Short mmCIF file of C-alpha atoms in Angstrom, two decimals:
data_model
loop_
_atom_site.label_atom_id
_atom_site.label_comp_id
_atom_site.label_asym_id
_atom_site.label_seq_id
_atom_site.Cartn_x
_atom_site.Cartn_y
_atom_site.Cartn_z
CA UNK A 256 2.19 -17.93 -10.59
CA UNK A 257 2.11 -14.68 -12.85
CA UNK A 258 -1.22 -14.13 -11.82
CA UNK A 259 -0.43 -14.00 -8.37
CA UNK A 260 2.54 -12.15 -8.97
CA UNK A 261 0.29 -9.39 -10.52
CA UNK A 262 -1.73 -9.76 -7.92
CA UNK A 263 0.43 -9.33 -5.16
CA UNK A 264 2.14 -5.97 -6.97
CA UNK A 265 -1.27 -4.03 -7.47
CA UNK A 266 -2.10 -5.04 -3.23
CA UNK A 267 1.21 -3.73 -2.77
CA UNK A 268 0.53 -0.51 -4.42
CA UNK A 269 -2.86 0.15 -3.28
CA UNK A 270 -1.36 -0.41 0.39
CA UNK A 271 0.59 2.46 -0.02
CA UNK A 272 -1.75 4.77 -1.89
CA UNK A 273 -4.96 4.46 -0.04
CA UNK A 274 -4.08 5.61 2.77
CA UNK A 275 -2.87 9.01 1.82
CA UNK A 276 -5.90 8.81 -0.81
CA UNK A 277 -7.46 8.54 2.38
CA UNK A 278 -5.39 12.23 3.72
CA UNK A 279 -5.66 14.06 0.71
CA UNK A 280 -9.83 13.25 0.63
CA UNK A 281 -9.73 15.19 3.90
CA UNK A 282 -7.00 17.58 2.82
CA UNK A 283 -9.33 18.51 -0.24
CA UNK A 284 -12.17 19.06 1.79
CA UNK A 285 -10.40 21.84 3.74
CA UNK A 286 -8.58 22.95 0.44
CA UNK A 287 -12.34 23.59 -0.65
CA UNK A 288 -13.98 24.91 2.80
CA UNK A 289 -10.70 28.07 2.95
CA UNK A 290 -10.62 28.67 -0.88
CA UNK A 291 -10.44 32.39 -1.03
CA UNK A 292 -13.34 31.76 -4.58
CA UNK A 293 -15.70 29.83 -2.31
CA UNK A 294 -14.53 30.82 1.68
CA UNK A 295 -17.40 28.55 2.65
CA UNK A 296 -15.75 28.52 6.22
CA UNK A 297 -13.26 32.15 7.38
CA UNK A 298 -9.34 31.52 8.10
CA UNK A 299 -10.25 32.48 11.64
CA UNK A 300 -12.81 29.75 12.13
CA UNK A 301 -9.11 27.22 10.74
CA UNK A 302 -6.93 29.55 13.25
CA UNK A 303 -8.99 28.32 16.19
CA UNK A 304 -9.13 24.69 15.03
CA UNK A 305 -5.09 25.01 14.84
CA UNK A 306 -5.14 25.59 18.26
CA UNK A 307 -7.47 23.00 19.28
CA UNK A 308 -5.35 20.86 17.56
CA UNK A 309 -2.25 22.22 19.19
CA UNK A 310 -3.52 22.78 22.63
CA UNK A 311 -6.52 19.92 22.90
CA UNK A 312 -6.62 17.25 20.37
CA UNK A 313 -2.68 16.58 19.45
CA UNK A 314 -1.95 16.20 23.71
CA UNK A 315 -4.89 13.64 24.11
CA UNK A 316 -3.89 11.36 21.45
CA UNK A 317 -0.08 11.61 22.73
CA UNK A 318 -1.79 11.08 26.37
CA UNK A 319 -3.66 8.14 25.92
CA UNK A 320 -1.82 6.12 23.10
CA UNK A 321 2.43 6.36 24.68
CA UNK A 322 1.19 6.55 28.06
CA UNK A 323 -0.87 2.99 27.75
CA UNK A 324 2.29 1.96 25.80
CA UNK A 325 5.42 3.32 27.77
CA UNK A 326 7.10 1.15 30.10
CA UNK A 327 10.73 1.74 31.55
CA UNK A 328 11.71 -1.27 29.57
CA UNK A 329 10.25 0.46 26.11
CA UNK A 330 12.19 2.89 27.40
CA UNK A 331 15.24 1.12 26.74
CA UNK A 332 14.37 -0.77 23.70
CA UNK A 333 12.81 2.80 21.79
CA UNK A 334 16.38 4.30 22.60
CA UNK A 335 17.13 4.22 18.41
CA UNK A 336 13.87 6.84 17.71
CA UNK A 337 14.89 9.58 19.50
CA UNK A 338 18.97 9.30 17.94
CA UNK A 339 17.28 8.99 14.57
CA UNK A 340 15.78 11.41 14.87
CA UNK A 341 19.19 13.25 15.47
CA UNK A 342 20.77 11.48 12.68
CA UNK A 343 18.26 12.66 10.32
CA UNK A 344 18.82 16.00 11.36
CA UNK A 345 22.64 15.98 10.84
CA UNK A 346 22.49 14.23 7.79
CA UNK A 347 19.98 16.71 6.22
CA UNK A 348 22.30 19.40 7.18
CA UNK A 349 24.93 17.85 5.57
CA UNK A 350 22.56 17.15 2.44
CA UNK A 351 21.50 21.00 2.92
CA UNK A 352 24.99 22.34 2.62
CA UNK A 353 25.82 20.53 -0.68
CA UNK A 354 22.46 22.14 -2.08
CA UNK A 355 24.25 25.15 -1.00
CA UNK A 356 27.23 24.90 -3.20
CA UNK A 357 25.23 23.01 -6.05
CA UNK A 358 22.46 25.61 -6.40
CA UNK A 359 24.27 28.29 -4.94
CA UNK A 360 21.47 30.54 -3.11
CA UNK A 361 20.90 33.82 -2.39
CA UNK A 362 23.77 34.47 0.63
CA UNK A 363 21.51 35.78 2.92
CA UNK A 364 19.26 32.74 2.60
CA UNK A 365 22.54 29.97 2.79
CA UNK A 366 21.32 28.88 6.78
CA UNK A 367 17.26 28.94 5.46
CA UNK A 368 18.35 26.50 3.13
CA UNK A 369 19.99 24.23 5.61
CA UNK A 370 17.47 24.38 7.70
CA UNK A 371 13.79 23.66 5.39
CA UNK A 372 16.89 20.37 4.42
CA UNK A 373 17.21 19.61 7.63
CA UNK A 374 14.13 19.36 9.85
CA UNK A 375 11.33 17.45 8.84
CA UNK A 376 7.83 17.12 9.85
CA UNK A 377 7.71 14.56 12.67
CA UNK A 378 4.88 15.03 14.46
CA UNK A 379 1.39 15.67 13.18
CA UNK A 380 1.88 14.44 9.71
CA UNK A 381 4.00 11.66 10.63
CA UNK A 382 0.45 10.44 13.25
CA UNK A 383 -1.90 10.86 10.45
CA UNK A 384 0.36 8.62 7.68
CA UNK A 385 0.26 6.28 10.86
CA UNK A 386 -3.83 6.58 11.59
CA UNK A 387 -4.14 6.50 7.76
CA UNK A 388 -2.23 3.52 7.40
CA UNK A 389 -3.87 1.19 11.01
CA UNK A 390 -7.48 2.25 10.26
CA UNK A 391 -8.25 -0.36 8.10
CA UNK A 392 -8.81 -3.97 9.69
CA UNK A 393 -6.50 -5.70 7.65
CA UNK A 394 -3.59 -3.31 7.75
CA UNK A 395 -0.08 -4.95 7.41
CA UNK A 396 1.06 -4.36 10.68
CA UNK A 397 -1.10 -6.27 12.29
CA UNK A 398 -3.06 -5.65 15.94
CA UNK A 399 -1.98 -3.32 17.61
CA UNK A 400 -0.85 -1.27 14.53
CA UNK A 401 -2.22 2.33 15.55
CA UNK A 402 -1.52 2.65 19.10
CA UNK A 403 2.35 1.17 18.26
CA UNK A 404 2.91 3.64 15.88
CA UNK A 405 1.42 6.43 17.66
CA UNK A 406 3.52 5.57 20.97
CA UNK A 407 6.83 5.71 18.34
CA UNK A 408 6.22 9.00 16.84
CA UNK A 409 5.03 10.18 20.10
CA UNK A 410 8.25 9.37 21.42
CA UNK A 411 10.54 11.51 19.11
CA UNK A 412 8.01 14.41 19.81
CA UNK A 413 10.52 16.00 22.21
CA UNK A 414 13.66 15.97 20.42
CA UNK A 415 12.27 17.48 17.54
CA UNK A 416 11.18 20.41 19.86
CA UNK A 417 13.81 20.74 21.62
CA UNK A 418 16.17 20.91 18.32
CA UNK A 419 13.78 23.61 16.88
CA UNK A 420 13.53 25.58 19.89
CA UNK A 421 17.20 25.90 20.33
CA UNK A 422 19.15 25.20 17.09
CA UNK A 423 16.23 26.08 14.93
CA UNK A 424 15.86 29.06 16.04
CA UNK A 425 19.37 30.45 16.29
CA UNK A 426 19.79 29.30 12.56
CA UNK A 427 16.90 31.02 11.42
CA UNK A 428 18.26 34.50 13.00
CA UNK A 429 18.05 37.51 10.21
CA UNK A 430 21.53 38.26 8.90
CA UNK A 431 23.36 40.69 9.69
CA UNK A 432 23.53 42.18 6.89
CA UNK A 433 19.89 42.82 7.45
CA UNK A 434 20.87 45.71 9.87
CA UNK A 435 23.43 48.71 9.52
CA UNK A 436 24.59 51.11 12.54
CA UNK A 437 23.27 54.19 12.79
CA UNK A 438 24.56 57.32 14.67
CA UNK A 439 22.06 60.11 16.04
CA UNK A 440 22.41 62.61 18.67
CA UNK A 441 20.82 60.49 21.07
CA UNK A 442 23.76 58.21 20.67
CA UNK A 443 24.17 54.55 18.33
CA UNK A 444 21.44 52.47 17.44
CA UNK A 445 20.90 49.77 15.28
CA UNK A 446 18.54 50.07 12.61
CA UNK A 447 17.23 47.24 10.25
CA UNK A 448 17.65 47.65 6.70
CA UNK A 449 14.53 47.19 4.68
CA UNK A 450 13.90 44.22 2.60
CA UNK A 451 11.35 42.83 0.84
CA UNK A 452 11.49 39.59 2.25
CA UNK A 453 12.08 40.41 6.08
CA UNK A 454 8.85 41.00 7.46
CA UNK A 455 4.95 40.02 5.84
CA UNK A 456 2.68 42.07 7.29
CA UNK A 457 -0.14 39.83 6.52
CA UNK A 458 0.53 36.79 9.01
CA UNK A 459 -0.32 33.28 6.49
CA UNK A 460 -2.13 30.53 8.54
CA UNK A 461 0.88 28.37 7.53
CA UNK A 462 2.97 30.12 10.21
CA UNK A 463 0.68 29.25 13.00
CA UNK A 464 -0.11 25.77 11.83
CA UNK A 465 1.88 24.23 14.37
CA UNK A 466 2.26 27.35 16.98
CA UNK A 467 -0.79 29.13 17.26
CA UNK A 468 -0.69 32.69 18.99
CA UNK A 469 3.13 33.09 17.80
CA UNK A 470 2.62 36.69 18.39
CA UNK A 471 2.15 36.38 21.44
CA UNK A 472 6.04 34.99 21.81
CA UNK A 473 8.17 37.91 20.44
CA UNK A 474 10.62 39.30 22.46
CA UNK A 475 12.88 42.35 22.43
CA UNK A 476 16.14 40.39 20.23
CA UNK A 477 13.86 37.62 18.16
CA UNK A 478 13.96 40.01 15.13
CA UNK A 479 17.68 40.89 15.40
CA UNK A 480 20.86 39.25 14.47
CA UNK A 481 21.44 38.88 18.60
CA UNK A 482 24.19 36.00 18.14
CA UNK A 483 26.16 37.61 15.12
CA UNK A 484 26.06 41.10 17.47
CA UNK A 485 27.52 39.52 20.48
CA UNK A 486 30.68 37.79 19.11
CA UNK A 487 31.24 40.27 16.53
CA UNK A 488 31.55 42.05 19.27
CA UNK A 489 34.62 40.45 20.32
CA UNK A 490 36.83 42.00 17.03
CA UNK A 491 34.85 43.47 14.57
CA UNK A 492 32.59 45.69 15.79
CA UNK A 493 33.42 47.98 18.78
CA UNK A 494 31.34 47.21 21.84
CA UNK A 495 29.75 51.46 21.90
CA UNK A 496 28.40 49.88 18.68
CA UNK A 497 25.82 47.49 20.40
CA UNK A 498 24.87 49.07 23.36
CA UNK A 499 22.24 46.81 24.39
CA UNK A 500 24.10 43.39 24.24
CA UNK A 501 27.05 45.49 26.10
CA UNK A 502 24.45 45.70 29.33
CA UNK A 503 23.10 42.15 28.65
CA UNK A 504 26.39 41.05 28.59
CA UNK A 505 27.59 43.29 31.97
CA UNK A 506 30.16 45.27 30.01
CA UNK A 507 29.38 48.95 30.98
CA UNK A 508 32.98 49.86 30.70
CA UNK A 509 33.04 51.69 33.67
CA UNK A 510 34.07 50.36 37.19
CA UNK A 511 31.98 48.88 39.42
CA UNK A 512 32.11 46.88 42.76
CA UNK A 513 28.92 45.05 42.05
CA UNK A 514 28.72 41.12 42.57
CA UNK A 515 27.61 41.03 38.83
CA UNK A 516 30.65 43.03 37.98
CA UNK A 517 32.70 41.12 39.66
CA UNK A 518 31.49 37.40 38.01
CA UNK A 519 31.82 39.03 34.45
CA UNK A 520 35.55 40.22 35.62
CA UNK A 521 36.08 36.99 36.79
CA UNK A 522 34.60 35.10 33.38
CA UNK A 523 36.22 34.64 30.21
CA UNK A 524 34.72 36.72 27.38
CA UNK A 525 33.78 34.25 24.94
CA UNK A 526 32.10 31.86 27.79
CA UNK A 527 30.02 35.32 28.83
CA UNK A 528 28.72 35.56 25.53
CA UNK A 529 27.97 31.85 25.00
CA UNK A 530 26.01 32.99 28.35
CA UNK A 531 24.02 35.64 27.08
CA UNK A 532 23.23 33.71 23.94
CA UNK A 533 21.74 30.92 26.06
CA UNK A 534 19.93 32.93 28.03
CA UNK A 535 18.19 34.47 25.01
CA UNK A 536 17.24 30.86 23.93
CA UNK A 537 13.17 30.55 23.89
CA UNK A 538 13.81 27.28 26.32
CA UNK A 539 10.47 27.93 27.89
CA UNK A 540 8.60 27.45 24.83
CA UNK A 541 9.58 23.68 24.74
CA UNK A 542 6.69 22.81 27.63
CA UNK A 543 4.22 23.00 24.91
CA UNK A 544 0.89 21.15 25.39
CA UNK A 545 2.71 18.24 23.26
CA UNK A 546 5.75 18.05 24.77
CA UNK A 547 3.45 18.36 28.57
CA UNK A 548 1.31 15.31 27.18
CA UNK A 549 4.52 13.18 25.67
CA UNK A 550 6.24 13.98 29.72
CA UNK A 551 3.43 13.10 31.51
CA UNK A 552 2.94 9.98 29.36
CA UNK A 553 6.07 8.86 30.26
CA UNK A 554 5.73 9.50 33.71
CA UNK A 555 2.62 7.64 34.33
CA UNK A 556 3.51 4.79 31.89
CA UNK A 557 6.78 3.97 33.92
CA UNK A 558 5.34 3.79 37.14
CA UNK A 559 3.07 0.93 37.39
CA UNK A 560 1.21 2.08 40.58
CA UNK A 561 -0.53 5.18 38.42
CA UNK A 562 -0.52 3.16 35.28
CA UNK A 563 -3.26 1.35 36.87
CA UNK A 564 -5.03 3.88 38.19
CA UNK A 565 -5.07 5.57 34.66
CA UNK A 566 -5.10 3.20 31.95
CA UNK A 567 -7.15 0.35 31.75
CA UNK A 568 -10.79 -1.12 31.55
CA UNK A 569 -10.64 -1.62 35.48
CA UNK A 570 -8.89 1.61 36.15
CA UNK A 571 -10.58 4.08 38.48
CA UNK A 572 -9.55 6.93 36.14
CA UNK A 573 -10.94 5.27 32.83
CA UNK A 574 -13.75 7.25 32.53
CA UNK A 575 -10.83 10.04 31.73
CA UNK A 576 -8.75 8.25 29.63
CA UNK A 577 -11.52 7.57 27.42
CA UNK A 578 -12.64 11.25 27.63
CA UNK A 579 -9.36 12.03 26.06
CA UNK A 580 -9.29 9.41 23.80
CA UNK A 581 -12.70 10.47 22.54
CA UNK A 582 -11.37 13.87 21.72
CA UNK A 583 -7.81 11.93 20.26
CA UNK A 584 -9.69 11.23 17.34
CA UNK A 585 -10.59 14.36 16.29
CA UNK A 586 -7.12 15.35 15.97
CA UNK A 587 -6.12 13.76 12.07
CA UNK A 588 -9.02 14.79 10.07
CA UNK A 589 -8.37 18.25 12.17
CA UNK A 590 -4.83 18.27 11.08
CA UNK A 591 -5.28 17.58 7.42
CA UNK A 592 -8.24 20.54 7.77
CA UNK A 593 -5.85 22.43 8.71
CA UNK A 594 -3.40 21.60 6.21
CA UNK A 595 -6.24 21.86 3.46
CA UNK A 596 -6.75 25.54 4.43
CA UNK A 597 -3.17 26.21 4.55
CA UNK A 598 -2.77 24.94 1.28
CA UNK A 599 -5.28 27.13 -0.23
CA UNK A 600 -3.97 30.39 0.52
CA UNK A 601 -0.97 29.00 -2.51
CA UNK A 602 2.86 29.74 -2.77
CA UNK A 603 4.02 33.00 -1.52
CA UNK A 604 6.11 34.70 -3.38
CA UNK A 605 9.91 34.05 -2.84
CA UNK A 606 13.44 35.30 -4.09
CA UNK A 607 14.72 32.02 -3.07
CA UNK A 608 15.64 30.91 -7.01
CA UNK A 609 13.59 28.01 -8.57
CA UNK A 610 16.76 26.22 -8.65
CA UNK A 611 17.08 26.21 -5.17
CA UNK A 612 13.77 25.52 -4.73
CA UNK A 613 13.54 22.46 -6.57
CA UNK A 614 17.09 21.57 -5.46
CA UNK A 615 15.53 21.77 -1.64
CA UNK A 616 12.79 19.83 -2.40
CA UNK A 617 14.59 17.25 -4.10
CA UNK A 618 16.93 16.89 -1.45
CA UNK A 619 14.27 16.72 1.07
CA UNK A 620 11.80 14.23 -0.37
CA UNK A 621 13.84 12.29 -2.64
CA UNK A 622 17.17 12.25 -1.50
CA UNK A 623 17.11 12.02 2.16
CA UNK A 624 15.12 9.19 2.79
CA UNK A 625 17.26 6.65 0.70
CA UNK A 626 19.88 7.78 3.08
CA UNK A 627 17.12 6.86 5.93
CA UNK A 628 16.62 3.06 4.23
CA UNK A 629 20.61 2.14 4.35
CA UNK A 630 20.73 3.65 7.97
CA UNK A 631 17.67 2.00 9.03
CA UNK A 632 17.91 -1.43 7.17
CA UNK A 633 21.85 -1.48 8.75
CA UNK A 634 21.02 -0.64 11.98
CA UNK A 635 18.41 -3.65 12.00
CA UNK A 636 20.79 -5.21 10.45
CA UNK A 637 22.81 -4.98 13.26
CA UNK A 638 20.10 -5.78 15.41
CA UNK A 639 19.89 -1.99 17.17
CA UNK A 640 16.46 -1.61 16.64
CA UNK A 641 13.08 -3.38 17.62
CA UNK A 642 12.04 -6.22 14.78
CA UNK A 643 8.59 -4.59 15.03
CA UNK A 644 7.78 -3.83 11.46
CA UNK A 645 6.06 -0.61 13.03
CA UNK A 646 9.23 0.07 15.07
CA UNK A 647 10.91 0.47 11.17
CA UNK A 648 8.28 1.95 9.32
CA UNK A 649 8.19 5.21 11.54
CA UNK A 650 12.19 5.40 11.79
CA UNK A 651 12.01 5.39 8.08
CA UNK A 652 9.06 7.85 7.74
CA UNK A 653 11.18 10.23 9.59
CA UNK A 654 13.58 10.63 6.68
CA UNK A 655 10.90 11.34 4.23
CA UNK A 656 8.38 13.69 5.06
CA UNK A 657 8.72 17.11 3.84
CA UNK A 658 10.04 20.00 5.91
CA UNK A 659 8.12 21.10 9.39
CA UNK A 660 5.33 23.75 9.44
CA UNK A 661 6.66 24.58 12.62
CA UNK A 662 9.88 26.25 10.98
CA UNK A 663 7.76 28.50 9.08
CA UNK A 664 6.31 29.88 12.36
CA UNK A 665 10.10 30.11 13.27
CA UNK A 666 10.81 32.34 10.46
CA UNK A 667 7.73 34.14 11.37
CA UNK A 668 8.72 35.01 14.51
CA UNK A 669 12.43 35.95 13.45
CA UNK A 670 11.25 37.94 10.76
CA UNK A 671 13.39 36.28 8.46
CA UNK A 672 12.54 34.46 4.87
CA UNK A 673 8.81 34.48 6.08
CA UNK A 674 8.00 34.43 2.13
CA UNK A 675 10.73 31.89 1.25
CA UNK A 676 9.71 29.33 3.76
CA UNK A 677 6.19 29.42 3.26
CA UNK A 678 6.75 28.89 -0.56
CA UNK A 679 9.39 25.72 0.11
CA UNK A 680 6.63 24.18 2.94
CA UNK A 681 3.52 25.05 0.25
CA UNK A 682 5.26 23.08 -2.99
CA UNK A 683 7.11 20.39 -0.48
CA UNK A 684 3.87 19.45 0.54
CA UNK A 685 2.04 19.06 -2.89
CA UNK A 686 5.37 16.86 -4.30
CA UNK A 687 5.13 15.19 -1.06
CA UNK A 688 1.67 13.41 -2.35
CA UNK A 689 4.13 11.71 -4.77
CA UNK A 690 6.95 10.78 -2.88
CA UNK A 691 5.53 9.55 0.08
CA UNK A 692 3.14 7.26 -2.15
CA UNK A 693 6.77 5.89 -3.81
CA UNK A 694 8.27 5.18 -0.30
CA UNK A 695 5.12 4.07 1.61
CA UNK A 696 4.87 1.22 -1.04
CA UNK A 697 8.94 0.84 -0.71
CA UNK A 698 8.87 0.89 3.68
CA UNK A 699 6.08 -1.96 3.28
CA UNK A 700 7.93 -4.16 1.19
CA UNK A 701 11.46 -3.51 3.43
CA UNK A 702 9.49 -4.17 6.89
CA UNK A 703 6.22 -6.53 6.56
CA UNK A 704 7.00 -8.51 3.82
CA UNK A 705 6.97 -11.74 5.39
CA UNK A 706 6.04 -10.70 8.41
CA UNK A 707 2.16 -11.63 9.80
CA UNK A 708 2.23 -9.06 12.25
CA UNK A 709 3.69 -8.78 16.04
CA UNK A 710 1.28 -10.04 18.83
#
């Protein structure tokens, strides 16, 4: 019996370390090809293969695996991803705040803090843990095990970007205190103070990992402290002192007879700004290729009539679906390229504080996802989630992988703690090879022990 015990312990443990043995191999390989010593392959050469990734490879595989999946009554029985997804987020905010008052960070960086807490990666690293973990034969999940898990993750895809898009990027606006007003004879203007960590001229290939050609998406308020200038507005600042948001906003001061004039006189204040605020919202970057692929999927999958014409061996469309799935698989060894190269460039430098570094990290990869097993094991519990092991593994994976490249293209494009956030995404991601071994081994033994697979 103690020799099967033993047994059992070491299969346990090299279930949950060979397949990210099987990521880093890949991850190395990238690490090697972008090392600024060797630079056997340019950083342009890994910028285009981000956007492959982003705009090719990364839609396919969401395509072909939830769309063969999906049905309106998965619809239904996935509705726990999605608010998990949610409750991760608020709960990391929460967990984000008290690193605030424990390791008490720089005040202009209290909201960055929150945020790299927050928001995890739950899309492209969460599908290769998933490939990496269904690509041997005898994985525990039994048949079935890669396009199940893909069709979960896939699912979340568009509450992630939806939060990151909209409450994301508000959070991540540059402080006010960024920016001082400044009176010329032309009138007042607002001018941004300098600071070291405001604005990197050199543009890191973290920051495009997940949004290629962010540069392409600035507008005329994304590197201004828009929201803090339009209700300040309201009582401490006088409204001469922003002229612009004054005109977004309709206030000219002067009278007018306009229809436009008229709605503003006839709208509360506060409500007009909420207005403006949402109007400045980068809503239209949420139809990503991703998100496209994840809508479509669902789309096709709930209507049986083009479920058949797409998906299946009989299908008149196969030939496409299998086109796409061809070009699915390119997308994890891609990804972990990518991450390789990303990885090589090192830490930038940031005034974040090691302490708040560490205490960020700790949060994020240690903390959070035993908060994720007690709301995941109750919830089954409580029989609100799918018995598929699958089903749990990816709810829990979602409180334990480190925080989302995509913020650091966030901070990017809001010119705001571009340094800081590329350091806490470079040294969450080499800690994460750790942790995620730890709780891999931990998710298998909470959701497939016992368990032969589902059908």
């Amino acid at each position: 019996m103690s020799g099967n015990s033993v047994s059992s312990r070491v299969e346990d443990i090299l279930s949950g370390i060979v397949p990210l043995m099987k990521l880093i191999s890949l991850t190395v390989i990238g690490l090697l090809l972008a090392h600024p010593k060797t630079q056997l392959v340019p950083r342009a050469t890994f910028r285009l293969l981000s956007k492959l990734v982003f705009a090719l490879f990364l839609p396919c595989l969401i395509f072909t695996e939830l769309g063969e999946s999906i049905t309106l009554d998965n619809i239904v029985r996935w509705w726990f991803i999605p608010v998990n997804v949610l409750l991760s987020t608020i709960i990391g905010s929460f967990i984000g705040y008290i690193v605030v008052l424990v390791c008490r960070p720089p005040p202009e960086f209290t909201r960055v803090t929150i945020v790299m807490t927050a928001f995890g990666n739950t899309g492209n690293l969460l599908l290769a843990i998933v490939s990496s973990v269904c690509h041997s034969k005898n994985n525990p999940f039994g048949s079935g095990c890669h396009s199940r898990g893909v069709s979960y993750v896939s699912f979340a895809q568009w509450v992630a970007v939806i939060l990151v898009y909209t409450v994301v990027y508000h959070m991540m606006e540059p402080p006010l205190e960024y920016y001082e007003v400044v009176e010329d004879e032309g009138g007042v203007e607002i001018e941004e103070i300098a600071v070291a960590n405001s604005n990197d001229v050199s543009r890191p290939l973290l920051v495009e990992a997940e949004w290629p050609g962010i540069e392409e998406k600035e507008t005329e308020h994304c590197k201004t402290p828009f929201i803090a200038r339009v209700f300040n507005s309201i009582s401490s600042y006088s409204q001469t002192s922003f002229p612009e948001v004054v005109d977004l906003m309709g206030e000219t001061g002067g009278e007018s007879s306009s229809p436009r004039s008229l709605q503003c006189l006839a709208e509360p204040r506060v409500i007009r700004r909420m207005r403006v605020v949402a109007e400045q919202t980068p809503v239209k970057h949420i139809l990503q290729p991703p998100t496209i692929a994840s809508l479509l999927a669902i789309v096709v999958g709930s209507v049986p009539q083009l479920k058949n014409i797409v998906f299946g061996y009989e299908a008149p469309l196969s030939f496409i679906t299998d086109s796409l799935n061809i070009m699915a698989s390119a997308m994890v060894p891609s990804v972990m390229l990518v991450l390789g190269g990303m990885l090589s460039e090192g830490p930038r430098e940031s005034t974040l504080g090691l302490r708040t570094t560490v205490g960020i990290t700790v949060a994020r990869l240690l903390v959070l996802p035993l908060v994720g097993i007690g709301i995941v094991m109750s919830a089954d519990k409580l029989g609100l989630i799918s018995p598929d092991p699958m089903f749990k593994f990816v709810l829990l994976l979602q409180y334990s992988t480190p925080s989302a490249i995509l913020l650091g293209a966030i901070a990017s494009l809001r010119g705001y703690a571009v340094r800081e956030a590329s350091a806490l995404l470079f040294w969450q991601h080499v800690f994460a090879l750790l942790s995620l071994t730890f709780y891999i081994i931990v998710f298998f033994k909470l959701t497939v022990d016992n368990v032969q697979g589902v059908p």
